Amino acid sequence: QRNQLVNVDSSSTGAPDARASAVAAIDGATGTTWIADVDDPMPTLTLNWIGERPVRAVRLGLDRQAAAAPATRVELVHDDGRQTVRLDADGYARVQPFSTTRLEVRILESARAGSRSSFGGIDPVGVGVSELRVSGVDLLPVELPETPVDIGCGFGPALRVGDQLYSTSVTASARQLFD
């Protein structure tokens, strides 16, 4: 996530897929969802942006098709303090306005959710955020670059042909990795 005016990081990721990474929460595509590891005790998204900006509300949207639990209560940690808010059914909450360049969104509570296992039981799922919006921060969603980048040999998937294992390279844009 280079050359962006906003950076995002997460406390964990529940799936080894870029479309489930922290960037998925701010990429403008509801078909991608950050999913925290089911064992993460406090799932957190941390945003940093250029220039102090006023924060007036947050929305943690979750796509109906996402195999994740929606957040219901969050703590917002910023340069000058913290606030705890309950989210409405759409994942929205107004906050006491503050200005900052950094925001931690700590998910304190989520709705119960699960995924049907292949054995017929219900497996727990991590909390998820398809789209995070921060009212007052007009830098979201981020625009993922369309320009392909050669990541280099040895960074792609290993390819086995017979008994031989071959290194591969990847050339893709950030947008292609998420689509």
CSV table of C-alpha atoms in Angstrom, one decimal:
chain,number,residue,atom,x,y,z
A,1,GLN,CA,0.0,0.0,0.0
A,2,ARG,CA,2.6,2.5,-1.1
A,3,ASN,CA,2.1,6.0,-2.4
A,4,GLN,CA,-1.3,6.4,-0.7
A,5,LEU,CA,-2.6,9.3,1.4
A,6,VAL,CA,-4.1,6.8,3.8
A,7,ASN,CA,-2.5,3.7,5.2
A,8,VAL,CA,-4.3,0.9,7.0
A,9,ASP,CA,-3.1,-2.0,9.1
A,10,SER,CA,-4.8,-4.6,11.2
A,11,SER,CA,-4.3,-6.6,14.3
A,12,SER,CA,-4.8,-9.9,12.4
A,13,THR,CA,-6.1,-11.4,9.2
A,14,GLY,CA,-8.3,-14.5,9.2
A,15,ALA,CA,-7.6,-15.6,5.7
A,16,PRO,CA,-4.4,-15.7,3.6
A,17,ASP,CA,-5.9,-13.6,0.8
A,18,ALA,CA,-5.3,-10.0,-0.1
A,19,ARG,CA,-9.0,-9.6,-0.5
A,20,ALA,CA,-9.4,-10.3,3.3
A,21,SER,CA,-6.5,-7.9,4.3
A,22,ALA,CA,-6.9,-4.6,6.0
A,23,VAL,CA,-6.8,-2.8,2.6
A,24,ALA,CA,-10.0,-4.5,1.8
A,25,ALA,CA,-11.8,-2.4,4.4
A,26,ILE,CA,-10.9,0.9,2.6
A,27,ASP,CA,-10.7,-0.2,-1.1
A,28,GLY,CA,-14.2,0.9,-2.1
A,29,ALA,CA,-15.3,-2.6,-3.2
A,30,THR,CA,-17.9,-4.2,-1.0
A,31,GLY,CA,-16.9,-7.6,-2.5
A,32,THR,CA,-13.7,-7.5,-0.4
A,33,THR,CA,-13.8,-7.7,3.4
A,34,TRP,CA,-11.2,-7.5,6.1
A,35,ILE,CA,-11.7,-10.5,8.3
A,36,ALA,CA,-10.0,-10.7,11.6
A,37,ASP,CA,-8.6,-14.0,12.9
A,38,VAL,CA,-11.4,-15.7,14.9
A,39,ASP,CA,-9.0,-15.9,17.9
A,40,ASP,CA,-8.0,-12.1,17.8
A,41,PRO,CA,-9.0,-10.8,21.3
A,42,MET,CA,-9.4,-7.2,20.1
A,43,PRO,CA,-9.7,-6.9,16.3
A,44,THR,CA,-8.3,-3.5,15.3
A,45,LEU,CA,-8.0,-1.5,12.2
A,46,THR,CA,-5.4,1.3,12.4
A,47,LEU,CA,-5.6,4.2,9.9
A,48,ASN,CA,-3.0,6.9,9.3
A,49,TRP,CA,-3.5,9.8,6.9
A,50,ILE,CA,-1.7,12.9,5.7
A,51,GLY,CA,-2.9,16.1,7.5
A,52,GLU,CA,-5.0,16.5,10.5
A,53,ARG,CA,-8.7,15.9,9.7
A,54,PRO,CA,-12.0,16.2,11.6
A,55,VAL,CA,-13.7,13.0,12.5
A,56,ARG,CA,-17.5,13.2,13.1
A,57,ALA,CA,-18.8,9.7,12.5
A,58,VAL,CA,-17.7,6.2,11.5
A,59,ARG,CA,-19.4,3.4,9.5
A,60,LEU,CA,-18.2,-0.1,9.5
A,61,GLY,CA,-20.1,-1.7,6.7
A,62,LEU,CA,-20.3,-5.5,6.2
A,63,ASP,CA,-21.4,-7.1,2.9
A,64,ARG,CA,-24.3,-9.5,3.5
A,65,GLN,CA,-22.4,-12.3,1.7
A,66,ALA,CA,-19.3,-11.9,3.8
A,67,ALA,CA,-18.5,-14.9,6.1
A,68,ALA,CA,-17.8,-12.6,9.0
A,69,ALA,CA,-19.5,-11.1,12.1
A,70,PRO,CA,-20.6,-7.5,12.1
A,71,ALA,CA,-19.1,-5.1,14.7
A,72,THR,CA,-21.7,-3.7,17.2
A,73,ARG,CA,-19.5,-1.6,19.5
A,74,VAL,CA,-16.1,0.0,18.9
A,75,GLU,CA,-13.5,2.1,20.7
A,76,LEU,CA,-12.0,4.9,18.6
A,77,VAL,CA,-8.5,5.8,19.8
A,78,HIS,CA,-6.9,9.0,18.5
A,79,ASP,CA,-4.1,11.4,19.3
A,80,ASP,CA,-6.1,13.2,22.0
A,81,GLY,CA,-8.1,10.4,23.6
A,82,ARG,CA,-10.6,7.7,23.0
A,83,GLN,CA,-14.4,7.2,22.6
A,84,THR,CA,-16.5,4.1,22.8
A,85,VAL,CA,-19.6,4.0,20.5
A,86,ARG,CA,-22.4,1.5,19.7
A,87,LEU,CA,-23.0,1.0,16.0
A,88,ASP,CA,-26.5,1.0,14.6
A,89,ALA,CA,-27.8,-1.8,12.3
A,90,ASP,CA,-26.0,-0.3,9.4
A,91,GLY,CA,-22.7,-0.1,11.3
A,92,TYR,CA,-22.9,3.7,11.7
A,93,ALA,CA,-22.3,5.9,14.8
A,94,ARG,CA,-21.8,9.6,15.4
A,95,VAL,CA,-18.9,10.6,17.6
A,96,GLN,CA,-17.9,13.6,19.6
A,97,PRO,CA,-15.9,15.4,16.9
A,98,PHE,CA,-12.1,15.4,17.1
A,99,SER,CA,-9.2,16.1,14.8
A,100,THR,CA,-6.4,13.6,14.2
A,101,THR,CA,-4.0,12.1,11.7
A,102,ARG,CA,-4.3,8.6,13.2
A,103,LEU,CA,-7.3,6.4,14.2
A,104,GLU,CA,-7.4,3.0,15.8
A,105,VAL,CA,-10.8,1.3,15.4
A,106,ARG,CA,-10.9,-1.4,18.1
A,107,ILE,CA,-13.8,-3.7,17.8
A,108,LEU,CA,-15.1,-4.4,21.3
A,109,GLU,CA,-18.2,-6.4,20.5
A,110,SER,CA,-19.7,-8.1,17.5
A,111,ALA,CA,-22.9,-9.9,16.6
A,112,ARG,CA,-22.8,-13.7,16.9
A,113,ALA,CA,-22.2,-15.2,13.5
A,114,GLY,CA,-21.0,-18.6,12.2
A,115,SER,CA,-20.3,-20.6,9.1
A,116,ARG,CA,-21.8,-24.0,8.4
A,117,SER,CA,-19.0,-26.6,8.5
A,118,SER,CA,-18.7,-29.5,6.1
A,119,PHE,CA,-19.8,-31.7,9.0
A,120,GLY,CA,-23.0,-29.8,9.6
A,121,GLY,CA,-21.9,-27.9,12.6
A,122,ILE,CA,-21.4,-24.1,13.0
A,123,ASP,CA,-17.9,-22.8,13.0
A,124,PRO,CA,-17.2,-19.3,14.5
A,125,VAL,CA,-16.1,-16.6,12.1
A,126,GLY,CA,-14.0,-13.5,12.8
A,127,VAL,CA,-15.3,-10.0,12.8
A,128,GLY,CA,-15.3,-8.3,9.4
A,129,VAL,CA,-15.4,-4.9,7.8
A,130,SER,CA,-16.2,-4.6,4.1
A,131,GLU,CA,-16.0,-0.8,4.0
A,132,LEU,CA,-14.8,1.5,6.7
A,133,ARG,CA,-15.8,5.2,6.3
A,134,VAL,CA,-14.7,8.0,8.6
A,135,SER,CA,-16.9,11.1,8.2
A,136,GLY,CA,-14.5,14.1,7.7
A,137,VAL,CA,-11.7,12.0,6.2
A,138,ASP,CA,-12.4,12.6,2.4
A,139,LEU,CA,-9.4,10.3,1.5
A,140,LEU,CA,-11.5,7.1,1.6
A,141,PRO,CA,-11.9,4.9,-0.2
A,142,VAL,CA,-8.4,4.6,-1.5
A,143,GLU,CA,-7.7,4.3,-5.2
A,144,LEU,CA,-5.7,1.2,-5.8
A,145,PRO,CA,-3.2,1.7,-8.6
A,146,GLU,CA,-3.8,0.1,-12.0
A,147,THR,CA,-0.1,0.1,-13.0
A,148,PRO,CA,1.4,-3.4,-13.0
A,149,VAL,CA,4.5,-3.9,-10.9
A,150,ASP,CA,7.0,-6.8,-11.3
A,151,ILE,CA,7.5,-8.2,-7.9
A,152,GLY,CA,10.3,-10.4,-9.1
A,153,CYS,CA,11.4,-14.0,-9.4
A,154,GLY,CA,10.9,-16.1,-6.3
A,155,PHE,CA,7.9,-14.2,-5.0
A,156,GLY,CA,5.2,-16.0,-7.0
A,157,PRO,CA,3.8,-19.4,-6.3
A,158,ALA,CA,6.1,-22.3,-6.6
A,159,LEU,CA,5.4,-24.5,-9.6
A,160,ARG,CA,6.0,-28.3,-9.5
A,161,VAL,CA,6.6,-30.1,-12.8
A,162,GLY,CA,7.3,-33.8,-12.1
A,163,ASP,CA,10.0,-33.8,-9.5
A,164,GLN,CA,11.3,-30.3,-10.3
A,165,LEU,CA,10.2,-27.2,-8.3
A,166,TYR,CA,10.4,-23.9,-10.2
A,167,SER,CA,10.3,-20.3,-8.8
A,168,THR,CA,7.9,-17.9,-10.5
A,169,SER,CA,7.4,-14.2,-10.5
A,170,VAL,CA,4.3,-12.0,-10.2
A,171,THR,CA,3.5,-9.0,-12.3
A,172,ALA,CA,0.2,-7.4,-11.3
A,173,SER,CA,-1.3,-4.1,-10.2
A,174,ALA,CA,-2.6,-3.6,-6.7
A,175,ARG,CA,-6.1,-3.4,-8.2
A,176,GLN,CA,-5.7,-6.7,-10.0
A,177,LEU,CA,-4.7,-8.4,-6.8
A,178,PHE,CA,-8.1,-7.3,-5.3
A,179,ASP,CA,-10.4,-8.0,-8.2
